PDB file of C-alpha atoms in Angstrom:
ATOM      1  CA  MET A   1      92.966  15.926  93.314  1.00 87.00           C
ATOM      2  CA  ASN A   2      93.712  13.391  90.589  1.00 95.00           C
ATOM      3  CA  ILE A   3      92.302  10.070  91.779  1.00 96.00           C
ATOM      4  CA  GLY A   4      92.395   6.664  90.146  1.00 96.00           C
ATOM      5  CA  PHE A   5      89.652   4.144  90.878  1.00 96.00           C
ATOM      6  CA  VAL A   6      89.760   0.478  89.902  1.00 96.00           C
ATOM      7  CA  GLY A   7      86.705  -1.668  90.602  1.00 94.00           C
ATOM      8  CA  LEU A   8      83.311  -0.208  89.758  1.00 93.00           C
ATOM      9  CA  GLY A   9      80.911  -2.847  91.010  1.00 88.00           C
ATOM     10  CA  VAL A  10      77.901  -2.522  93.294  1.00 86.00           C
ATOM     11  CA  MET A  11      79.999  -0.793  95.968  1.00 91.00           C
ATOM     12  CA  GLY A  12      82.723   0.887  93.936  1.00 94.00           C
ATOM     13  CA  ARG A  13      80.419   2.643  91.491  1.00 93.00           C
ATOM     14  CA  PRO A  14      78.649   4.895  94.045  1.00 95.00           C
ATOM     15  CA  MET A  15      81.885   5.418  95.975  1.00 96.00           C
ATOM     16  CA  ALA A  16      83.593   6.752  92.855  1.00 96.00           C
ATOM     17  CA  GLY A  17      80.520   8.845  92.123  1.00 95.00           C
ATOM     18  CA  HIS A  18      80.800  10.632  95.472  1.00 96.00           C
ATOM     19  CA  LEU A  19      84.407  11.574  94.694  1.00 96.00           C
ATOM     20  CA  ILE A  20      83.397  12.966  91.304  1.00 96.00           C
ATOM     21  CA  ASP A  21      80.591  14.934  92.958  1.00 94.00           C
ATOM     22  CA  ALA A  22      83.158  16.382  95.369  1.00 95.00           C
ATOM     23  CA  GLY A  23      85.061  17.875  92.423  1.00 95.00           C
ATOM     24  CA  HIS A  24      87.922  15.401  92.083  1.00 96.00           C
ATOM     25  CA  ALA A  25      89.260  14.341  88.686  1.00 95.00           C
ATOM     26  CA  LEU A  26      88.852  10.562  88.388  1.00 95.00           C
ATOM     27  CA  SER A  27      90.597   8.105  86.116  1.00 95.00           C
ATOM     28  CA  LEU A  28      88.665   4.832  86.004  1.00 94.00           C
ATOM     29  CA  HIS A  29      89.591   1.313  84.973  1.00 91.00           C
ATOM     30  CA  ARG A  30      87.156  -1.558  84.386  1.00 82.00           C
ATOM     31  CA  VAL A  31      84.380   0.735  83.168  1.00 85.00           C
ATOM     32  CA  LYS A  32      81.360  -1.318  82.099  1.00 85.00           C
ATOM     33  CA  GLU A  33      77.921  -0.354  80.874  1.00 83.00           C
ATOM     34  CA  ALA A  34      76.601  -0.055  84.427  1.00 85.00           C
ATOM     35  CA  SER A  35      79.328   2.460  85.304  1.00 85.00           C
ATOM     36  CA  ARG A  36      79.260   4.429  82.031  1.00 88.00           C
ATOM     37  CA  ASP A  37      77.374   7.214  83.822  1.00 90.00           C
ATOM     38  CA  LEU A  38      80.564   8.026  85.752  1.00 94.00           C
ATOM     39  CA  VAL A  39      82.302   8.880  82.495  1.00 91.00           C
ATOM     40  CA  GLU A  40      79.317  10.988  81.500  1.00 89.00           C
ATOM     41  CA  LYS A  41      79.773  12.880  84.784  1.00 90.00           C
ATOM     42  CA  GLY A  42      83.337  13.764  83.769  1.00 89.00           C
ATOM     43  CA  ALA A  43      85.563  10.844  84.744  1.00 93.00           C
ATOM     44  CA  CYS A  44      88.144   9.486  82.312  1.00 90.00           C
ATOM     45  CA  ALA A  45      88.046   5.819  81.255  1.00 92.00           C
ATOM     46  CA  ALA A  46      91.559   4.319  81.299  1.00 91.00           C
ATOM     47  CA  GLU A  47      92.575   1.293  79.257  1.00 90.00           C
ATOM     48  CA  SER A  48      94.697  -0.253  82.008  1.00 94.00           C
ATOM     49  CA  ALA A  49      95.579  -0.048  85.676  1.00 96.00           C
ATOM     50  CA  ALA A  50      98.989   1.244  84.628  1.00 96.00           C
ATOM     51  CA  GLN A  51      97.363   4.176  82.857  1.00 95.00           C
ATOM     52  CA  VAL A  52      95.370   4.912  86.005  1.00 96.00           C
ATOM     53  CA  ALA A  53      98.578   4.933  88.063  1.00 96.00           C
ATOM     54  CA  ALA A  54     100.319   7.272  85.651  1.00 95.00           C
ATOM     55  CA  GLN A  55      97.433   9.776  85.721  1.00 94.00           C
ATOM     56  CA  SER A  56      96.698   9.779  89.456  1.00 96.00           C
ATOM     57  CA  ASP A  57      98.163  10.977  92.743  1.00 96.00           C
ATOM     58  CA  VAL A  58      95.996   8.548  94.728  1.00 97.00           C
ATOM     59  CA  VAL A  59      94.714   5.191  93.462  1.00 98.00           C
ATOM     60  CA  ILE A  60      91.771   3.441  95.131  1.00 98.00           C
ATOM     61  CA  LEU A  61      90.998  -0.247  94.629  1.00 98.00           C
ATOM     62  CA  MET A  62      87.581  -1.792  95.278  1.00 97.00           C
ATOM     63  CA  LEU A  63      87.907  -5.359  94.018  1.00 95.00           C
ATOM     64  CA  PRO A  64      86.325  -8.754  94.789  1.00 90.00           C
ATOM     65  CA  ASP A  65      89.203 -10.771  96.239  1.00 92.00           C
ATOM     66  CA  THR A  66      92.893 -11.119  97.061  1.00 95.00           C
ATOM     67  CA  LEU A  67      93.932 -12.497  93.672  1.00 96.00           C
ATOM     68  CA  ASP A  68      92.127  -9.649  91.907  1.00 96.00           C
ATOM     69  CA  VAL A  69      94.006  -7.067  93.969  1.00 97.00           C
ATOM     70  CA  GLU A  70      97.325  -8.791  93.319  1.00 98.00           C
ATOM     71  CA  ALA A  71      96.678  -8.866  89.576  1.00 97.00           C
ATOM     72  CA  VAL A  72      95.751  -5.180  89.422  1.00 97.00           C
ATOM     73  CA  LEU A  73      98.775  -4.208  91.495  1.00 97.00           C
ATOM     74  CA  PHE A  74     101.462  -6.427  90.007  1.00 97.00           C
ATOM     75  CA  GLY A  75     100.126  -8.119  86.887  1.00 95.00           C
ATOM     76  CA  ALA A  76     100.717  -7.164  83.272  1.00 91.00           C
ATOM     77  CA  GLU A  77      99.783  -3.481  82.838  1.00 93.00           C
ATOM     78  CA  GLY A  78      99.363  -3.309  86.628  1.00 95.00           C
ATOM     79  CA  LEU A  79      99.677  -0.297  88.877  1.00 96.00           C
ATOM     80  CA  ALA A  80     103.153  -1.073  90.179  1.00 96.00           C
ATOM     81  CA  GLY A  81     104.805  -0.660  86.803  1.00 93.00           C
ATOM     82  CA  ALA A  82     103.597   2.937  86.496  1.00 95.00           C
ATOM     83  CA  LEU A  83     103.687   4.206  90.075  1.00 96.00           C
ATOM     84  CA  SER A  84     106.137   7.000  90.815  1.00 96.00           C
ATOM     85  CA  PRO A  85     107.439   7.874  94.296  1.00 97.00           C
ATOM     86  CA  GLY A  86     105.098   9.822  96.541  1.00 97.00           C
ATOM     87  CA  LYS A  87     101.842   8.338  95.290  1.00 98.00           C
ATOM     88  CA  LEU A  88      99.308   6.682  97.582  1.00 98.00           C
ATOM     89  CA  VAL A  89      97.560   3.359  97.003  1.00 98.00           C
ATOM     90  CA  ILE A  90      94.394   2.686  99.007  1.00 98.00           C
ATOM     91  CA  ASP A  91      92.918  -0.808  98.888  1.00 98.00           C
ATOM     92  CA  MET A  92      89.276  -0.681  99.993  1.00 98.00           C
ATOM     93  CA  SER A  93      88.630  -4.296  98.992  1.00 96.00           C
ATOM     94  CA  SER A  94      88.081  -7.002 101.603  1.00 94.00           C
ATOM     95  CA  ILE A  95      91.039  -9.363 101.252  1.00 95.00           C
ATOM     96  CA  SER A  96      93.599 -11.370 103.218  1.00 93.00           C
ATOM     97  CA  PRO A  97      95.354  -9.414 106.006  1.00 94.00           C
ATOM     98  CA  ILE A  98      98.482 -11.505 105.434  1.00 92.00           C
ATOM     99  CA  ALA A  99      98.602 -10.806 101.697  1.00 95.00           C
ATOM    100  CA  THR A 100      97.901  -7.122 102.402  1.00 97.00           C
ATOM    101  CA  LYS A 101     101.118  -6.783 104.397  1.00 97.00           C
ATOM    102  CA  ASP A 102     103.086  -8.293 101.519  1.00 97.00           C
ATOM    103  CA  PHE A 103     101.422  -6.007  98.948  1.00 98.00           C
ATOM    104  CA  ALA A 104     102.123  -2.942 101.094  1.00 98.00           C
ATOM    105  CA  ALA A 105     105.798  -3.868 101.472  1.00 98.00           C
ATOM    106  CA  ARG A 106     106.194  -4.276  97.704  1.00 98.00           C
ATOM    107  CA  ILE A 107     104.484  -0.952  96.993  1.00 98.00           C
ATOM    108  CA  GLY A 108     106.570   0.696  99.713  1.00 97.00           C
ATOM    109  CA  LYS A 109     109.759  -0.302  97.887  1.00 97.00           C
ATOM    110  CA  LEU A 110     108.559   1.890  95.014  1.00 97.00           C
ATOM    111  CA  GLY A 111     108.510   4.920  97.324  1.00 97.00           C
ATOM    112  CA  CYS A 112     104.726   4.942  97.630  1.00 98.00           C
ATOM    113  CA  ALA A 113     102.422   4.828 100.653  1.00 98.00           C
ATOM    114  CA  TYR A 114      99.794   2.101 101.137  1.00 98.00           C
ATOM    115  CA  LEU A 115      96.604   1.923 103.160  1.00 98.00           C
ATOM    116  CA  ASP A 116      94.208  -0.971 103.545  1.00 98.00           C
ATOM    117  CA  ALA A 117      90.745   0.467 104.139  1.00 98.00           C
ATOM    118  CA  PRO A 118      87.983  -2.136 103.793  1.00 97.00           C
ATOM    119  CA  VAL A 119      84.415  -1.013 104.341  1.00 96.00           C
ATOM    120  CA  SER A 120      81.179  -2.155 105.929  1.00 92.00           C
ATOM    121  CA  GLY A 121      77.687  -0.924 105.206  1.00 89.00           C
ATOM    122  CA  GLY A 122      76.795  -2.649 101.970  1.00 85.00           C
ATOM    123  CA  GLU A 123      75.299  -1.112  98.868  1.00 86.00           C
ATOM    124  CA  VAL A 124      73.035   1.184 100.896  1.00 87.00           C
ATOM    125  CA  GLY A 125      75.983   2.562 102.837  1.00 92.00           C
ATOM    126  CA  ALA A 126      77.948   3.079  99.631  1.00 94.00           C
ATOM    127  CA  ARG A 127      75.072   4.928  97.954  1.00 94.00           C
ATOM    128  CA  ASN A 128      74.493   7.139 101.009  1.00 96.00           C
ATOM    129  CA  ALA A 129      78.188   7.847 101.668  1.00 97.00           C
ATOM    130  CA  ALA A 130      77.639   6.291 105.091  1.00 96.00           C
ATOM    131  CA  LEU A 131      80.167   3.452 105.034  1.00 97.00           C
ATOM    132  CA  THR A 132      82.190   2.342 108.025  1.00 97.00           C
ATOM    133  CA  ILE A 133      85.848   2.454 106.939  1.00 98.00           C
ATOM    134  CA  MET A 134      88.488   0.443 108.824  1.00 98.00           C
ATOM    135  CA  VAL A 135      91.993   1.640 107.992  1.00 98.00           C
ATOM    136  CA  GLY A 136      95.451   0.146 108.396  1.00 98.00           C
ATOM    137  CA  GLY A 137      98.634   2.099 107.653  1.00 98.00           C
ATOM    138  CA  GLU A 138     100.781   5.040 108.639  1.00 97.00           C
ATOM    139  CA  GLU A 139      99.251   8.094 110.313  1.00 97.00           C
ATOM    140  CA  GLU A 140     100.603  10.458 107.649  1.00 97.00           C
ATOM    141  CA  ALA A 141      99.033   8.454 104.822  1.00 98.00           C
ATOM    142  CA  PHE A 142      95.764   8.252 106.772  1.00 98.00           C
ATOM    143  CA  ARG A 143      95.632  12.044 107.203  1.00 98.00           C
ATOM    144  CA  ARG A 144      96.231  12.435 103.478  1.00 97.00           C
ATOM    145  CA  ALA A 145      93.394  10.056 102.643  1.00 98.00           C
ATOM    146  CA  LEU A 146      90.915  11.226 105.296  1.00 98.00           C
ATOM    147  CA  PRO A 147      89.245  13.942 103.160  1.00 97.00           C
ATOM    148  CA  LEU A 148      88.527  11.264 100.544  1.00 98.00           C
ATOM    149  CA  PHE A 149      87.227   8.786 103.104  1.00 98.00           C
ATOM    150  CA  GLU A 150      84.899  11.474 104.445  1.00 98.00           C
ATOM    151  CA  LYS A 151      83.221  11.681 101.023  1.00 97.00           C
ATOM    152  CA  MET A 152      82.457   7.946 101.134  1.00 97.00           C
ATOM    153  CA  GLY A 153      81.831   7.123 104.779  1.00 97.00           C
ATOM    154  CA  LYS A 154      80.983   8.348 108.253  1.00 94.00           C
ATOM    155  CA  ASN A 155      82.590   6.023 110.821  1.00 95.00           C
ATOM    156  CA  ILE A 156      86.277   6.171 109.872  1.00 98.00           C
ATOM    157  CA  THR A 157      88.879   4.594 112.148  1.00 98.00           C
ATOM    158  CA  LEU A 158      92.647   4.192 111.860  1.00 98.00           C
ATOM    159  CA  VAL A 159      92.839   0.776 113.498  1.00 98.00           C
ATOM    160  CA  GLY A 160      96.615   0.365 113.396  1.00 97.00           C
ATOM    161  CA  GLY A 161      99.382  -0.623 111.009  1.00 97.00           C
ATOM    162  CA  VAL A 162      99.053  -2.083 107.533  1.00 97.00           C
ATOM    163  CA  GLY A 163      96.809  -5.157 107.579  1.00 96.00           C
ATOM    164  CA  ASP A 164      94.915  -4.107 110.711  1.00 97.00           C
ATOM    165  CA  GLY A 165      92.097  -2.660 108.623  1.00 97.00           C
ATOM    166  CA  GLN A 166      91.627  -6.014 106.914  1.00 97.00           C
ATOM    167  CA  THR A 167      91.778  -7.765 110.288  1.00 97.00           C
ATOM    168  CA  ALA A 168      89.009  -5.491 111.581  1.00 97.00           C
ATOM    169  CA  LYS A 169      86.913  -6.223 108.487  1.00 96.00           C
ATOM    170  CA  VAL A 170      87.310  -9.991 108.941  1.00 96.00           C
ATOM    171  CA  ALA A 171      86.246  -9.555 112.580  1.00 96.00           C
ATOM    172  CA  ASN A 172      83.221  -7.574 111.380  1.00 95.00           C
ATOM    173  CA  GLN A 173      82.258 -10.316 108.943  1.00 96.00           C
ATOM    174  CA  ILE A 174      82.624 -12.964 111.639  1.00 97.00           C
ATOM    175  CA  ILE A 175      80.127 -11.126 113.849  1.00 97.00           C
ATOM    176  CA  VAL A 176      77.721 -10.457 110.980  1.00 96.00           C
ATOM    177  CA  GLY A 177      77.909 -14.016 109.628  1.00 97.00           C
ATOM    178  CA  LEU A 178      77.415 -15.724 112.972  1.00 98.00           C
ATOM    179  CA  THR A 179      74.603 -13.361 113.943  1.00 98.00           C
ATOM    180  CA  ILE A 180      72.753 -13.883 110.653  1.00 98.00           C
ATOM    181  CA  GLU A 181      72.984 -17.622 111.209  1.00 98.00           C
ATOM    182  CA  ALA A 182      71.752 -17.228 114.794  1.00 98.00           C
ATOM    183  CA  VAL A 183      68.782 -15.103 113.697  1.00 98.00           C
ATOM    184  CA  ALA A 184      67.956 -17.635 110.981  1.00 98.00           C
ATOM    185  CA  GLU A 185      68.013 -20.492 113.521  1.00 98.00           C
ATOM    186  CA  ALA A 186      65.806 -18.547 115.937  1.00 98.00           C
ATOM    187  CA  LEU A 187      63.178 -17.721 113.321  1.00 98.00           C
ATOM    188  CA  LEU A 188      63.286 -21.253 111.954  1.00 98.00           C
ATOM    189  CA  PHE A 189      62.776 -22.594 115.495  1.00 98.00           C
ATOM    190  CA  ALA A 190      59.765 -20.309 115.926  1.00 98.00           C
ATOM    191  CA  ARG A 191      58.238 -21.465 112.641  1.00 97.00           C
ATOM    192  CA  LYS A 192      58.796 -25.168 113.354  1.00 96.00           C
ATOM    193  CA  ALA A 193      57.310 -24.790 116.841  1.00 97.00           C
ATOM    194  CA  GLY A 194      54.161 -23.276 115.364  1.00 97.00           C
ATOM    195  CA  ALA A 195      54.668 -19.643 116.422  1.00 98.00           C
ATOM    196  CA  ASP A 196      54.478 -16.697 114.053  1.00 98.00           C
ATOM    197  CA  PRO A 197      58.112 -15.765 113.230  1.00 98.00           C
ATOM    198  CA  ALA A 198      57.110 -12.148 112.586  1.00 98.00           C
ATOM    199  CA  LYS A 199      55.549 -11.857 116.054  1.00 98.00           C
ATOM    200  CA  VAL A 200      58.539 -13.596 117.642  1.00 98.00           C
ATOM    201  CA  ARG A 201      60.885 -11.132 115.955  1.00 98.00           C
ATOM    202  CA  GLN A 202      58.741  -8.236 117.140  1.00 97.00           C
ATOM    203  CA  ALA A 203      58.942  -9.510 120.706  1.00 97.00           C
ATOM    204  CA  LEU A 204      62.696 -10.068 120.539  1.00 98.00           C
ATOM    205  CA  MET A 205      63.312  -6.535 119.236  1.00 97.00           C
ATOM    206  CA  GLY A 206      62.289  -5.254 122.671  1.00 94.00           C
ATOM    207  CA  GLY A 207      64.752  -7.433 124.567  1.00 95.00           C
ATOM    208  CA  PHE A 208      68.441  -8.211 124.944  1.00 97.00           C
ATOM    209  CA  ALA A 209      68.471 -10.188 121.671  1.00 97.00           C
ATOM    210  CA  ALA A 210      67.709  -7.020 119.694  1.00 97.00           C
ATOM    211  CA  SER A 211      70.259  -6.138 117.011  1.00 96.00           C
ATOM    212  CA  ARG A 212      70.479  -4.435 113.637  1.00 94.00           C
ATOM    213  CA  ILE A 213      70.716  -7.874 112.053  1.00 96.00           C
ATOM    214  CA  LEU A 214      67.560  -9.084 113.769  1.00 98.00           C
ATOM    215  CA  GLU A 215      65.891  -5.833 112.704  1.00 97.00           C
ATOM    216  CA  LEU A 216      66.984  -5.728 109.055  1.00 95.00           C
ATOM    217  CA  HIS A 217      67.919  -9.270 108.079  1.00 97.00           C
ATOM    218  CA  GLY A 218      65.247 -10.816 110.269  1.00 98.00           C
ATOM    219  CA  GLU A 219      62.681  -8.760 108.359  1.00 97.00           C
ATOM    220  CA  ARG A 220      64.148  -9.953 105.062  1.00 97.00           C
ATOM    221  CA  MET A 221      63.910 -13.560 106.224  1.00 98.00           C
ATOM    222  CA  ILE A 222      60.240 -13.121 107.154  1.00 97.00           C
ATOM    223  CA  ASN A 223      59.312 -11.162 104.006  1.00 97.00           C
ATOM    224  CA  ARG A 224      61.490 -13.372 101.742  1.00 97.00           C
ATOM    225  CA  THR A 225      63.180 -10.312 100.238  1.00 96.00           C
ATOM    226  CA  PHE A 226      66.520 -11.778  99.249  1.00 97.00           C
ATOM    227  CA  ASN A 227      67.652  -9.349  96.561  1.00 92.00           C
ATOM    228  CA  PRO A 228      71.314  -8.882  97.404  1.00 86.00           C
ATOM    229  CA  GLY A 229      72.535  -6.118  99.585  1.00 82.00           C
ATOM    230  CA  PHE A 230      75.508  -8.420 100.172  1.00 88.00           C
ATOM    231  CA  ARG A 231      75.647 -11.730  98.362  1.00 92.00           C
ATOM    232  CA  ILE A 232      76.189 -15.031 100.146  1.00 96.00           C
ATOM    233  CA  ALA A 233      79.048 -15.822  97.740  1.00 95.00           C
ATOM    234  CA  LEU A 234      80.921 -12.694  98.816  1.00 91.00           C
ATOM    235  CA  HIS A 235      80.289 -13.296 102.502  1.00 95.00           C
ATOM    236  CA  ARG A 236      81.513 -16.870 102.077  1.00 96.00           C
ATOM    237  CA  LYS A 237      84.730 -15.380 100.700  1.00 94.00           C
ATOM    238  CA  ASP A 238      85.139 -13.317 103.874  1.00 94.00           C
ATOM    239  CA  MET A 239      84.388 -16.279 106.139  1.00 97.00           C
ATOM    240  CA  THR A 240      87.009 -18.255 104.222  1.00 96.00           C
ATOM    241  CA  LEU A 241      89.488 -15.449 104.912  1.00 94.00           C
ATOM    242  CA  ALA A 242      88.668 -15.866 108.603  1.00 96.00           C
ATOM    243  CA  VAL A 243      89.124 -19.648 108.478  1.00 96.00           C
ATOM    244  CA  ASP A 244      92.398 -19.376 106.561  1.00 94.00           C
ATOM    245  CA  SER A 245      93.745 -16.664 108.870  1.00 93.00           C
ATOM    246  CA  ALA A 246      92.767 -18.708 111.932  1.00 95.00           C
ATOM    247  CA  ARG A 247      94.684 -21.687 110.548  1.00 94.00           C
ATOM    248  CA  ALA A 248      97.758 -19.483 109.989  1.00 91.00           C
ATOM    249  CA  LEU A 249      97.463 -18.302 113.613  1.00 92.00           C
ATOM    250  CA  ASP A 250      96.835 -21.832 115.016  1.00 97.00           C
ATOM    251  CA  LEU A 251      93.544 -20.490 116.304  1.00 97.00           C
ATOM    252  CA  ALA A 252      90.314 -22.442 116.762  1.00 97.00           C
ATOM    253  CA  LEU A 253      87.228 -20.598 115.487  1.00 98.00           C
ATOM    254  CA  PRO A 254      84.721 -23.475 115.380  1.00 98.00           C
ATOM    255  CA  ASN A 255      81.568 -21.458 114.773  1.00 98.00           C
ATOM    256  CA  VAL A 256      83.220 -19.482 111.977  1.00 98.00           C
ATOM    257  CA  ALA A 257      84.055 -22.773 110.275  1.00 98.00           C
ATOM    258  CA  MET A 258      80.476 -23.979 110.724  1.00 98.00           C
ATOM    259  CA  VAL A 259      78.957 -20.838 109.181  1.00 98.00           C
ATOM    260  CA  GLN A 260      81.422 -21.025 106.303  1.00 98.00           C
ATOM    261  CA  GLN A 261      80.208 -24.563 105.640  1.00 98.00           C
ATOM    262  CA  MET A 262      76.580 -23.405 105.815  1.00 98.00           C
ATOM    263  CA  MET A 263      77.386 -20.788 103.195  1.00 98.00           C
ATOM    264  CA  ASN A 264      79.056 -23.472 101.071  1.00 98.00           C
ATOM    265  CA  ALA A 265      75.774 -25.394 101.268  1.00 98.00           C
ATOM    266  CA  ALA A 266      73.753 -22.285 100.372  1.00 98.00           C
ATOM    267  CA  ILE A 267      75.878 -21.788  97.273  1.00 98.00           C
ATOM    268  CA  ALA A 268      75.529 -25.469  96.347  1.00 98.00           C
ATOM    269  CA  LEU A 269      71.758 -25.042  96.601  1.00 97.00           C
ATOM    270  CA  GLY A 270      71.891 -22.153  94.124  1.00 97.00           C
ATOM    271  CA  ASP A 271      71.588 -19.245  96.571  1.00 97.00           C
ATOM    272  CA  GLY A 272      75.068 -17.752  96.150  1.00 97.00           C
ATOM    273  CA  ASP A 273      73.780 -14.607  94.442  1.00 96.00           C
ATOM    274  CA  LYS A 274      71.054 -14.001  97.022  1.00 97.00           C
ATOM    275  CA  ASP A 275      71.437 -11.736 100.037  1.00 95.00           C
ATOM    276  CA  HIS A 276      73.193 -13.357 102.997  1.00 97.00           C
ATOM    277  CA  SER A 277      69.905 -13.308 104.903  1.00 97.00           C
ATOM    278  CA  ALA A 278      68.873 -16.118 102.515  1.00 98.00           C
ATOM    279  CA  LEU A 279      70.999 -18.424 104.664  1.00 98.00           C
ATOM    280  CA  ILE A 280      67.708 -19.269 106.367  1.00 98.00           C
ATOM    281  CA  ARG A 281      66.699 -21.155 103.210  1.00 98.00           C
ATOM    282  CA  THR A 282      69.589 -23.564 103.762  1.00 98.00           C
ATOM    283  CA  LEU A 283      68.467 -24.246 107.330  1.00 97.00           C
ATOM    284  CA  GLU A 284      64.907 -24.725 106.130  1.00 97.00           C
ATOM    285  CA  THR A 285      66.140 -27.293 103.593  1.00 96.00           C
ATOM    286  CA  LEU A 286      67.952 -29.167 106.378  1.00 96.00           C
ATOM    287  CA  ALA A 287      64.745 -29.069 108.432  1.00 96.00           C
ATOM    288  CA  GLY A 288      62.708 -30.452 105.533  1.00 94.00           C
ATOM    289  CA  LEU A 289      60.531 -27.351 105.388  1.00 91.00           C
ATOM    290  CA  PRO A 290      59.230 -25.898 102.120  1.00 83.00           C
ATOM    291  CA  ASP A 291      60.089 -22.341 101.101  1.00 82.00           C
ATOM    292  CA  ALA A 292      57.901 -20.073 103.223  1.00 75.00           C
TER     293      ALA A 292
END
């Protein structure tokens, strides 16, 4: 299959690589030095998103934010100007559910199908083709895309109509963000009270408080290994999507707003490019504790 791929960052690069390994012909836009190996494996580097659209039956986007997706779709030399009827656009970015519905409607007027399919699992999941993929769109388009999703992920769910994939991803990020903050508070409490945070974590892993976040991110907090699997700046973007969507729905999500503000503080303190487990450093600063 001829596949276009736009967005070759930490997540997009291995995802595109899996599709190349599966024998698909890929046309890539935004190729940088870090993704040059994909061209060496046989992919074609395109000069614009429009060129990608012209050369591909399916186009996948993996971009940082809503404005980026809009620009690639509808900006100068964007996909929309070169899409022909029958093609499929799959947005695997994490962006606004509300904007997603608008983008899908505009692409639909061109005679093309649209899926929103954001992912969870981070860089490790992308490298191991083990991502969780949350999909919104029509059943027919989902069936068409499923063989591609299966090369990139393992837990693949058609959640509902267009925008529902993005809604599921925002819900995922709410749970992850609030749980990271809760784990950070618990370990900070243990440290301030004079207990060994590592031993406290070990004890909690055998009880009802056990979770993957306590297991993985709690260990990072204790070992101070904050190289990004998922950067605070990107998670703050997702928490902002949750806050903005809640406002549009006249919905109170007080703890979401609090964690978003904590992430704002982390970024102000210079930790935006660290892993989101580094949120504990912000709490430590508030507690007047030195870096452990």
